[in-house]
CSV table of N, CA, C and O and ligand atoms in Angstrom, one decimal:
chain,number,residue,atom,x,y,z
A,19,MET,N,35.8,13.7,11.5
A,19,MET,CA,36.8,14.3,12.3
A,19,MET,C,36.7,14.0,13.8
A,19,MET,O,35.6,14.0,14.3
A,20,LYS,N,37.8,13.6,14.4
A,20,LYS,CA,37.8,13.2,15.8
A,20,LYS,C,37.6,14.5,16.7
A,20,LYS,O,38.2,15.5,16.4
A,21,TYR,N,36.8,14.4,17.8
A,21,TYR,CA,36.6,15.5,18.7
A,21,TYR,C,37.9,15.8,19.5
A,21,TYR,O,38.5,14.9,20.1
A,22,ASP,N,38.3,17.0,19.5
A,22,ASP,CA,39.5,17.5,20.2
A,22,ASP,C,39.1,18.0,21.6
A,22,ASP,O,38.5,19.0,21.7
A,23,ILE,N,39.4,17.2,22.6
A,23,ILE,CA,38.9,17.6,24.0
A,23,ILE,C,39.6,18.9,24.5
A,23,ILE,O,39.2,19.4,25.5
A,24,ASN,N,40.6,19.3,23.8
A,24,ASN,CA,41.3,20.6,24.3
A,24,ASN,C,40.8,21.8,23.5
A,24,ASN,O,41.5,22.8,23.6
A,25,ASN,N,39.8,21.7,22.7
A,25,ASN,CA,39.3,22.9,22.0
A,25,ASN,C,38.8,23.9,23.0
A,25,ASN,O,38.4,23.5,24.1
A,26,ILE,N,38.8,25.2,22.6
A,26,ILE,CA,38.5,26.3,23.6
A,26,ILE,C,37.1,26.1,24.2
A,26,ILE,O,36.9,26.5,25.4
A,27,PHE,N,36.1,25.6,23.4
A,27,PHE,CA,34.7,25.5,24.0
A,27,PHE,C,34.7,24.4,25.0
A,27,PHE,O,33.9,24.4,26.0
A,28,ALA,N,35.4,23.3,24.8
A,28,ALA,CA,35.5,22.2,25.7
A,28,ALA,C,36.1,22.8,27.0
A,28,ALA,O,35.6,22.4,28.1
A,29,LYS,N,37.0,23.6,26.9
A,29,LYS,CA,37.6,24.2,28.1
A,29,LYS,C,36.6,25.1,28.9
A,29,LYS,O,36.6,25.2,30.1
A,30,ILE,N,35.8,25.9,28.1
A,30,ILE,CA,34.8,26.7,28.7
A,30,ILE,C,33.8,25.8,29.4
A,30,ILE,O,33.4,26.1,30.5
A,31,LEU,N,33.4,24.7,28.8
A,31,LEU,CA,32.4,23.8,29.4
A,31,LEU,C,32.9,23.2,30.7
A,31,LEU,O,32.2,23.0,31.6
A,32,ARG,N,34.3,22.9,30.7
A,32,ARG,CA,34.8,22.4,31.9
A,32,ARG,C,35.1,23.4,33.0
A,32,ARG,O,35.6,23.1,34.1
A,33,GLY,N,34.9,24.7,32.6
A,33,GLY,CA,35.1,25.8,33.6
A,33,GLY,C,36.6,26.2,33.7
A,33,GLY,O,37.0,26.9,34.6
A,34,GLU,N,37.4,25.7,32.7
A,34,GLU,CA,38.8,26.1,32.7
A,34,GLU,C,39.1,27.5,32.2
A,34,GLU,O,40.2,28.0,32.5
A,35,ILE,N,38.2,27.9,31.4
A,35,ILE,CA,38.3,29.3,30.8
A,35,ILE,C,36.9,30.0,31.1
A,35,ILE,O,35.9,29.4,30.9
A,36,PRO,N,37.0,31.2,31.5
A,36,PRO,CA,35.7,31.9,31.8
A,36,PRO,C,34.9,32.3,30.5
A,36,PRO,O,35.5,32.4,29.4
A,37,CYS,N,33.6,32.5,30.7
A,37,CYS,CA,32.8,33.1,29.6
A,37,CYS,C,31.7,34.0,30.2
A,37,CYS,O,31.5,33.9,31.4
A,38,LYS,N,31.2,34.8,29.4
A,38,LYS,CA,30.1,35.7,29.8
A,38,LYS,C,28.8,34.9,29.5
A,38,LYS,O,28.2,35.0,28.4
A,39,LYS,N,28.3,34.2,30.5
A,39,LYS,CA,27.2,33.3,30.3
A,39,LYS,C,25.9,34.0,30.1
A,39,LYS,O,25.6,35.0,30.8
A,40,ILE,N,25.1,33.5,29.2
A,40,ILE,CA,23.7,34.0,28.9
A,40,ILE,C,22.7,33.0,29.5
A,40,ILE,O,21.7,33.4,30.1
A,41,TYR,N,22.9,31.8,29.2
A,41,TYR,CA,21.9,30.7,29.6
A,41,TYR,C,22.6,29.4,29.7
A,41,TYR,O,23.6,29.1,29.0
A,42,GLU,N,22.1,28.6,30.6
A,42,GLU,CA,22.7,27.2,30.7
A,42,GLU,C,21.5,26.3,31.2
A,42,GLU,O,20.7,26.6,32.0
A,43,ASN,N,21.5,25.1,30.6
A,43,ASN,CA,20.7,24.0,31.2
A,43,ASN,C,21.4,22.7,31.1
A,43,ASN,O,22.7,22.7,30.8
A,44,ASP,N,20.8,21.6,31.3
A,44,ASP,CA,21.5,20.3,31.2
A,44,ASP,C,22.1,20.0,29.9
A,44,ASP,O,23.0,19.2,29.8
A,45,TYR,N,21.6,20.6,28.8
A,45,TYR,CA,22.0,20.2,27.5
A,45,TYR,C,22.9,21.3,26.7
A,45,TYR,O,23.6,20.9,25.8
A,46,VAL,N,22.7,22.5,27.1
A,46,VAL,CA,23.4,23.6,26.4
A,46,VAL,C,24.0,24.6,27.3
A,46,VAL,O,23.6,24.8,28.4
A,47,LEU,N,25.0,25.4,26.7
A,47,LEU,CA,25.5,26.6,27.3
A,47,LEU,C,25.5,27.6,26.3
A,47,LEU,O,25.8,27.4,25.1
A,48,SER,N,25.1,28.9,26.7
A,48,SER,CA,25.2,30.0,25.8
A,48,SER,C,26.0,31.1,26.4
A,48,SER,O,25.8,31.4,27.6
A,49,PHE,N,26.8,31.8,25.6
A,49,PHE,CA,27.6,32.9,26.2
A,49,PHE,C,27.9,33.8,25.0
A,49,PHE,O,27.7,33.5,23.9
A,50,TYR,N,28.4,35.0,25.4
A,50,TYR,CA,28.7,36.0,24.4
A,50,TYR,C,30.0,35.7,23.7
A,50,TYR,O,31.0,35.2,24.3
A,51,ASP,N,30.0,36.0,22.4
A,51,ASP,CA,31.3,35.8,21.6
A,51,ASP,C,32.3,36.8,22.1
A,51,ASP,O,32.0,38.0,22.3
A,52,ILE,N,33.6,36.3,22.2
A,52,ILE,CA,34.7,37.2,22.7
A,52,ILE,C,35.0,38.3,21.7
A,52,ILE,O,35.6,39.3,22.1
A,53,ASN,N,34.6,38.1,20.5
A,53,ASN,CA,35.0,39.1,19.4
A,53,ASN,C,33.7,39.4,18.6
A,53,ASN,O,33.6,39.0,17.5
A,54,PRO,N,32.8,40.2,19.2
A,54,PRO,CA,31.5,40.4,18.6
A,54,PRO,C,31.5,41.0,17.2
A,54,PRO,O,32.2,42.0,17.0
A,55,GLN,N,30.8,40.4,16.3
A,55,GLN,CA,30.7,41.0,14.9
A,55,GLN,C,29.5,41.9,14.7
A,55,GLN,O,29.4,42.6,13.7
A,56,LYS,N,28.6,41.9,15.7
A,56,LYS,CA,27.4,42.7,15.7
A,56,LYS,C,27.1,43.2,17.1
A,56,LYS,O,27.7,42.6,18.0
A,57,LYS,N,26.2,44.1,17.3
A,57,LYS,CA,25.9,44.6,18.6
A,57,LYS,C,25.6,43.5,19.6
A,57,LYS,O,26.1,43.5,20.7
A,58,ILE,N,24.9,42.6,19.1
A,58,ILE,CA,24.6,41.3,19.9
A,58,ILE,C,25.2,40.2,19.1
A,58,ILE,O,24.9,40.0,18.0
A,59,HIS,N,26.1,39.4,19.8
A,59,HIS,CA,26.7,38.3,19.1
A,59,HIS,C,26.9,37.2,20.2
A,59,HIS,O,27.8,37.3,21.1
A,60,ALA,N,26.0,36.2,20.2
A,60,ALA,CA,26.0,35.2,21.2
A,60,ALA,C,26.4,33.8,20.5
A,60,ALA,O,26.2,33.7,19.3
A,61,LEU,N,26.8,32.9,21.3
A,61,LEU,CA,27.1,31.5,20.9
A,61,LEU,C,26.2,30.6,21.7
A,61,LEU,O,26.0,30.8,22.9
A,62,VAL,N,25.8,29.5,21.1
A,62,VAL,CA,25.0,28.5,21.8
A,62,VAL,C,25.7,27.2,21.4
A,62,VAL,O,25.9,26.8,20.2
A,63,ILE,N,26.1,26.4,22.5
A,63,ILE,CA,26.8,25.1,22.2
A,63,ILE,C,26.1,24.0,23.0
A,63,ILE,O,25.6,24.2,24.1
A,64,PRO,N,26.2,22.8,22.4
A,64,PRO,CA,25.7,21.7,23.2
A,64,PRO,C,26.7,21.3,24.3
A,64,PRO,O,27.9,21.5,24.1
A,65,LYS,N,26.3,20.7,25.4
A,65,LYS,CA,27.2,20.2,26.4
A,65,LYS,C,27.9,18.9,25.9
A,65,LYS,O,29.0,18.6,26.4
A,66,GLY,N,27.3,18.2,25.0
A,66,GLY,CA,27.9,17.0,24.5
A,66,GLY,C,29.1,17.3,23.6
A,66,GLY,O,29.1,18.4,23.0
A,67,SER,N,30.0,16.3,23.3
A,67,SER,CA,31.2,16.6,22.5
A,67,SER,C,30.9,16.3,21.1
A,67,SER,O,31.0,15.1,20.6
A,68,TYR,N,30.5,17.3,20.3
A,68,TYR,CA,30.2,17.2,18.9
A,68,TYR,C,31.0,18.2,18.1
A,68,TYR,O,31.0,19.4,18.5
A,69,VAL,N,31.7,17.7,17.1
A,69,VAL,CA,32.6,18.6,16.3
A,69,VAL,C,31.8,19.7,15.5
A,69,VAL,O,32.2,20.8,15.5
A,70,ASP,N,30.7,19.2,14.9
A,70,ASP,CA,29.9,20.2,14.0
A,70,ASP,C,28.5,19.6,13.9
A,70,ASP,O,28.1,18.6,14.5
A,71,LEU,N,27.7,20.3,13.0
A,71,LEU,CA,26.3,20.0,12.9
A,71,LEU,C,26.2,18.5,12.4
A,71,LEU,O,25.3,17.8,12.9
A,72,ASP,N,27.0,18.1,11.5
A,72,ASP,CA,26.9,16.8,10.9
A,72,ASP,C,27.1,15.7,12.0
A,72,ASP,O,26.4,14.7,12.1
A,73,ASP,N,28.2,15.9,12.8
A,73,ASP,CA,28.5,15.0,13.9
A,73,ASP,C,27.3,15.0,14.8
A,73,ASP,O,26.9,13.9,15.3
A,74,PHE,N,26.7,16.1,15.1
A,74,PHE,CA,25.6,16.2,16.1
A,74,PHE,C,24.4,15.5,15.6
A,74,PHE,O,23.8,14.7,16.3
A,75,ILE,N,24.0,15.7,14.4
A,75,ILE,CA,22.8,15.0,13.8
A,75,ILE,C,23.0,13.5,13.7
A,75,ILE,O,22.1,12.7,14.0
A,76,LYS,N,24.3,13.1,13.4
A,76,LYS,CA,24.5,11.7,13.3
A,76,LYS,C,24.6,11.0,14.6
A,76,LYS,O,24.1,9.9,14.8
A,77,ASN,N,25.1,11.7,15.6
A,77,ASN,CA,25.5,10.9,16.8
A,77,ASN,C,24.8,11.3,18.1
A,77,ASN,O,24.8,10.6,19.1
A,78,ALA,N,24.1,12.5,18.1
A,78,ALA,CA,23.4,12.9,19.4
A,78,ALA,C,22.1,12.2,19.5
A,78,ALA,O,21.5,11.8,18.5
A,79,LYS,N,21.6,12.1,20.7
A,79,LYS,CA,20.3,11.6,21.0
A,79,LYS,C,19.3,12.6,20.5
A,79,LYS,O,19.5,13.9,20.6
A,80,GLU,N,18.1,12.1,20.1
A,80,GLU,CA,17.0,13.1,19.7
A,80,GLU,C,16.7,14.1,20.7
A,80,GLU,O,16.5,15.3,20.4
A,81,LYS,N,16.8,13.8,22.0
A,81,LYS,CA,16.5,14.7,23.1
A,81,LYS,C,17.5,15.8,23.1
A,81,LYS,O,17.2,17.0,23.3
A,82,GLU,N,18.8,15.5,22.8
A,82,GLU,CA,19.8,16.5,22.8
A,82,GLU,C,19.6,17.5,21.7
A,82,GLU,O,19.8,18.7,21.8
A,83,ILE,N,19.2,16.9,20.5
A,83,ILE,CA,19.0,17.8,19.3
A,83,ILE,C,17.8,18.7,19.6
A,83,ILE,O,17.8,19.9,19.3
A,84,PHE,N,16.7,18.1,20.1
A,84,PHE,CA,15.5,18.9,20.4
A,84,PHE,C,15.8,20.0,21.4
A,84,PHE,O,15.5,21.2,21.2
A,85,GLU,N,16.5,19.7,22.4
A,85,GLU,CA,16.8,20.6,23.5
A,85,GLU,C,17.7,21.7,23.0
A,85,GLU,O,17.6,22.9,23.4
A,86,PHE,N,18.6,21.3,22.1
A,86,PHE,CA,19.6,22.3,21.5
A,86,PHE,C,18.8,23.4,20.7
A,86,PHE,O,19.0,24.6,21.0
A,87,PHE,N,18.0,23.0,19.8
A,87,PHE,CA,17.3,24.0,19.0
A,87,PHE,C,16.3,24.8,19.8
A,87,PHE,O,16.0,25.9,19.5
A,88,LYS,N,15.7,24.1,20.8
A,88,LYS,CA,14.8,24.9,21.6
A,88,LYS,C,15.5,26.0,22.4
A,88,LYS,O,15.1,27.1,22.5
A,89,ALA,N,16.7,25.6,22.9
A,89,ALA,CA,17.5,26.6,23.6
A,89,ALA,C,18.0,27.7,22.7
A,89,ALA,O,18.1,28.9,23.1
A,90,LEU,N,18.3,27.4,21.4
A,90,LEU,CA,18.7,28.4,20.5
A,90,LEU,C,17.7,29.5,20.4
A,90,LEU,O,18.0,30.7,20.5
A,91,SER,N,16.4,29.1,20.2
A,91,SER,CA,15.4,30.1,20.1
A,91,SER,C,15.1,30.8,21.5
A,91,SER,O,14.9,32.0,21.5
A,92,HIS,N,15.3,30.0,22.6
A,92,HIS,CA,15.1,30.6,23.9
A,92,HIS,C,16.1,31.7,24.1
A,92,HIS,O,15.8,32.8,24.7
A,93,VAL,N,17.4,31.5,23.7
A,93,VAL,CA,18.4,32.5,23.9
A,93,VAL,C,18.1,33.7,23.1
A,93,VAL,O,18.3,34.9,23.6
A,94,ALA,N,17.6,33.6,21.9
A,94,ALA,CA,17.3,34.7,21.1
A,94,ALA,C,16.2,35.5,21.8
A,94,ALA,O,16.2,36.8,21.8
A,95,ASN,N,15.3,34.9,22.4
A,95,ASN,CA,14.2,35.5,23.2
A,95,ASN,C,14.8,36.2,24.4
A,95,ASN,O,14.4,37.4,24.7
A,96,LEU,N,15.7,35.6,25.1
A,96,LEU,CA,16.4,36.2,26.3
A,96,LEU,C,17.1,37.5,25.9
A,96,LEU,O,17.1,38.5,26.6
A,97,LEU,N,17.7,37.4,24.7
A,97,LEU,CA,18.5,38.6,24.2
A,97,LEU,C,17.6,39.7,23.6
A,97,LEU,O,18.1,40.7,23.2
A,98,LYS,N,16.3,39.4,23.5
A,98,LYS,CA,15.3,40.3,23.0
A,98,LYS,C,15.6,40.7,21.5
A,98,LYS,O,15.6,41.9,21.1
A,99,VAL,N,15.9,39.6,20.8
A,99,VAL,CA,16.1,39.8,19.3
A,99,VAL,C,15.2,39.0,18.5
A,99,VAL,O,15.4,38.8,17.3
A,100,SER,N,14.1,38.5,19.1
A,100,SER,CA,13.1,37.7,18.4
A,100,SER,C,12.5,38.5,17.3
A,100,SER,O,12.8,39.7,17.1
A,101,ASN,N,11.7,37.8,16.4
A,101,ASN,CA,11.2,38.5,15.3
A,101,ASN,C,10.4,39.8,15.6
A,101,ASN,O,10.7,40.8,15.0
A,102,ILE,N,9.6,39.8,16.6
A,102,ILE,CA,8.9,41.0,17.0
A,102,ILE,C,9.8,42.1,17.6
A,102,ILE,O,9.4,43.2,17.7
A,103,GLU,N,11.0,41.7,18.0
A,103,GLU,CA,11.9,42.7,18.6
A,103,GLU,C,13.0,43.1,17.6
A,103,GLU,O,14.0,43.6,18.0
A,104,GLY,N,12.8,42.8,16.3
A,104,GLY,CA,13.8,43.2,15.3
A,104,GLY,C,14.4,42.1,14.5
A,104,GLY,O,14.8,42.3,13.3
A,105,GLY,N,14.5,40.9,15.1
A,105,GLY,CA,14.9,39.8,14.4
A,105,GLY,C,16.4,39.5,14.6
A,105,GLY,O,17.2,40.4,15.1
A,106,TYR,N,16.9,38.4,14.0
A,106,TYR,CA,18.3,38.0,14.2
A,106,TYR,C,18.7,37.1,13.1
A,106,TYR,O,17.9,36.6,12.3
A,107,ARG,N,20.0,36.8,13.1
A,107,ARG,CA,20.5,35.7,12.2
A,107,ARG,C,21.2,34.7,13.1
A,107,ARG,O,21.9,35.0,14.0
A,108,THR,N,20.9,33.4,12.7
A,108,THR,CA,21.6,32.3,13.4
A,108,THR,C,22.3,31.6,12.3
A,108,THR,O,21.8,31.4,11.2
A,109,LEU,N,23.6,31.1,12.6
A,109,LEU,CA,24.3,30.3,11.6
A,109,LEU,C,25.3,29.4,12.3
A,109,LEU,O,25.7,29.7,13.5
A,110,THR,N,25.7,28.4,11.6
A,110,THR,CA,26.7,27.5,12.1
A,110,THR,C,27.7,27.3,11.0
A,110,THR,O,27.3,27.0,9.9
A,111,ASN,N,29.0,27.4,11.3
A,111,ASN,CA,30.0,27.1,10.3
A,111,ASN,C,30.4,25.6,10.4
A,111,ASN,O,30.6,25.1,11.5
A,112,VAL,N,30.6,25.0,9.3
A,112,VAL,CA,31.0,23.6,9.3
A,112,VAL,C,32.3,23.4,8.5
A,112,VAL,O,32.3,23.7,7.3
A,113,GLY,N,33.4,23.1,9.2
A,113,GLY,CA,34.6,22.7,8.5
A,113,GLY,C,35.4,23.9,7.8
A,113,GLY,O,35.0,25.0,8.0
A,114,GLN,N,36.3,23.5,7.0
A,114,GLN,CA,37.3,24.5,6.5
A,114,GLN,C,36.5,25.5,5.5
A,114,GLN,O,36.7,26.7,5.7
A,115,ASN,N,35.8,25.0,4.6
A,115,ASN,CA,35.1,25.9,3.6
A,115,ASN,C,34.0,26.7,4.4
A,115,ASN,O,33.7,27.9,3.9
A,116,GLY,N,33.5,26.2,5.4
A,116,GLY,CA,32.5,26.9,6.2
A,116,GLY,C,33.1,28.0,7.1
A,116,GLY,O,32.4,28.8,7.6
A,117,GLY,N,34.4,27.9,7.3
A,117,GLY,CA,35.1,28.9,8.1
A,117,GLY,C,35.0,28.6,9.6
A,117,GLY,O,35.1,29.5,10.4
A,118,GLN,N,34.8,27.3,9.9
A,118,GLN,CA,34.7,26.9,11.3
A,118,GLN,C,36.1,27.0,12.0
A,118,GLN,O,37.1,26.3,11.5
A,119,GLU,N,36.2,27.8,13.1
A,119,GLU,CA,37.5,27.9,13.8
A,119,GLU,C,37.6,27.0,15.0
A,119,GLU,O,38.6,26.5,15.3
A,120,VAL,N,36.5,26.9,15.7
A,120,VAL,CA,36.4,26.1,16.9
A,120,VAL,C,35.7,24.8,16.7
A,120,VAL,O,34.5,24.8,16.3
A,121,PRO,N,36.4,23.7,16.8
A,121,PRO,CA,35.8,22.4,16.5
A,121,PRO,C,34.9,21.7,17.5
A,121,PRO,O,35.1,20.6,17.9
A,122,HIS,N,34.0,22.6,18.1
A,122,HIS,CA,32.9,22.1,18.9
A,122,HIS,C,31.7,22.8,18.4
A,122,HIS,O,31.7,24.0,18.3
A,123,LEU,N,30.6,22.0,18.0
A,123,LEU,CA,29.4,22.6,17.4
A,123,LEU,C,29.0,23.9,18.1
A,123,LEU,O,28.8,23.9,19.4
A,124,HIS,N,28.8,25.0,17.4
A,124,HIS,CA,28.2,26.2,18.0
A,124,HIS,C,27.4,26.9,16.9
A,124,HIS,O,27.7,26.9,15.7
A,125,PHE,N,26.3,27.4,17.4
A,125,PHE,CA,25.5,28.3,16.5
A,125,PHE,C,25.7,29.8,17.0
A,125,PHE,O,25.8,30.0,18.2
A,126,HIS,N,25.9,30.6,16.1
A,126,HIS,CA,26.0,32.1,16.4
A,126,HIS,C,24.6,32.7,16.3
A,126,HIS,O,23.8,32.3,15.5
A,127,ILE,N,24.4,33.7,17.2
A,127,ILE,CA,23.2,34.5,17.1
A,127,ILE,C,23.7,36.0,16.9
A,127,ILE,O,24.4,36.4,17.8
A,128,PHE,N,23.3,36.6,15.8
A,128,PHE,CA,23.7,38.0,15.6
A,128,PHE,C,22.4,38.8,15.6
A,128,PHE,O,21.4,38.4,15.0
A,129,GLY,N,22.5,40.0,16.3
A,129,GLY,CA,21.3,40.8,16.3
A,129,GLY,C,21.6,42.2,16.9
A,129,GLY,O,22.8,42.5,17.1
A,130,GLY,N,20.5,42.9,17.2
A,130,GLY,CA,20.7,44.2,17.8
A,130,GLY,C,20.8,45.3,16.8
A,130,GLY,O,20.9,46.5,17.2
A,131,GLU,N,21.0,44.9,15.6
A,131,GLU,CA,21.2,45.9,14.4
A,131,GLU,C,21.0,45.0,13.2
A,131,GLU,O,21.0,43.8,13.2
A,132,LYS,N,21.0,45.7,12.0
A,132,LYS,CA,20.8,45.0,10.7
A,132,LYS,C,22.1,44.1,10.6
A,132,LYS,O,23.2,44.6,10.7
A,133,VAL,N,21.9,42.9,10.2
A,133,VAL,CA,23.0,42.0,10.1
A,133,VAL,C,23.7,42.1,8.7
A,133,VAL,O,24.9,41.8,8.6
A,134,GLY,N,23.0,42.5,7.7
A,134,GLY,CA,23.6,42.7,6.4
A,134,GLY,C,23.5,41.5,5.5
A,134,GLY,O,22.6,40.6,5.7
A,135,LYS,N,24.4,41.5,4.5
A,135,LYS,CA,24.3,40.5,3.4
A,135,LYS,C,24.4,39.1,4.0
A,135,LYS,O,25.1,38.8,5.0
A,136,MET,N,23.7,38.1,3.3
A,136,MET,CA,23.7,36.8,3.8
A,136,MET,C,25.2,36.2,3.9
A,136,MET,O,25.5,35.6,4.9
A,137,VAL,N,25.9,36.4,2.8
A,137,VAL,CA,27.3,35.9,2.8
A,137,VAL,C,28.2,37.0,2.3
A,137,VAL,O,27.9,37.6,1.3
A,138,SER,N,29.3,37.2,3.0
A,138,SER,CA,30.3,38.2,2.5
A,138,SER,C,31.6,37.4,2.1
A,138,SER,O,31.8,36.3,2.5
A,139,ASN,N,32.4,38.2,1.4
A,139,ASN,CA,33.7,37.5,0.9
A,139,ASN,C,34.7,37.5,2.0
A,139,ASN,O,34.8,38.3,2.9
B,15,5GP,P1,33.6,29.8,14.1
B,15,5GP,O1,34.5,30.6,13.2
B,15,5GP,O2,34.2,28.6,14.6
B,15,5GP,O3,32.2,29.6,13.6
B,15,5GP,O4,33.4,30.8,15.4
B,15,5GP,C1,34.1,30.7,16.5
B,15,5GP,C2,33.8,31.9,17.4
B,15,5GP,O5,34.3,31.7,18.7
B,15,5GP,C3,34.4,33.2,16.9
B,15,5GP,O6,33.3,34.1,16.6
B,15,5GP,C4,35.3,33.6,18.0
B,15,5GP,O7,35.3,35.0,18.2
B,15,5GP,C5,34.7,32.9,19.2
B,15,5GP,N1,35.7,32.6,20.2
B,15,5GP,C6,36.9,32.0,20.1
B,15,5GP,N2,37.5,31.9,21.3
B,15,5GP,C7,36.6,32.3,22.2
B,15,5GP,C8,36.7,32.3,23.6
B,15,5GP,O8,37.7,32.0,24.3
B,15,5GP,N3,35.6,32.8,24.3
B,15,5GP,C9,34.5,33.2,23.6
B,15,5GP,N4,33.5,33.7,24.3
B,15,5GP,N5,34.4,33.2,22.2
B,15,5GP,C10,35.5,32.7,21.6
């Protein structure tokens, strides 16, 4: 799938749309989800233009991949949802069957309360 430069997260990265920022470095941006599904619901996205996890793993530099997953854990720590603080769920949706709405790779972080069943209907 070709990357759509006008997807909503690309606009957030370009500063065309505001977000409630949690963390940013050269490789990633993290912000709160606009429609939280749990008490804490954050998103972590790479700054590079990748549609989904498969695109990222195939096309990103190892440094980008390493920095992305490091930042994912760092954000969970910033949000105080790490394992010792109650724990969290992280997930990424890929494509139509995965329920992906925004075609720029993002991992969700849910926490602050019990997240519930692994997969719901
Ligand atoms: P997906 O279904 O693609 O895995 O998740 C997309 C997520 O992006 C949804 O949870 C949705 O609420 C969130 N979202 C969509 N548009 C915006 C926006 O403009 N700002 C923020 N902060 N989140 C958004």
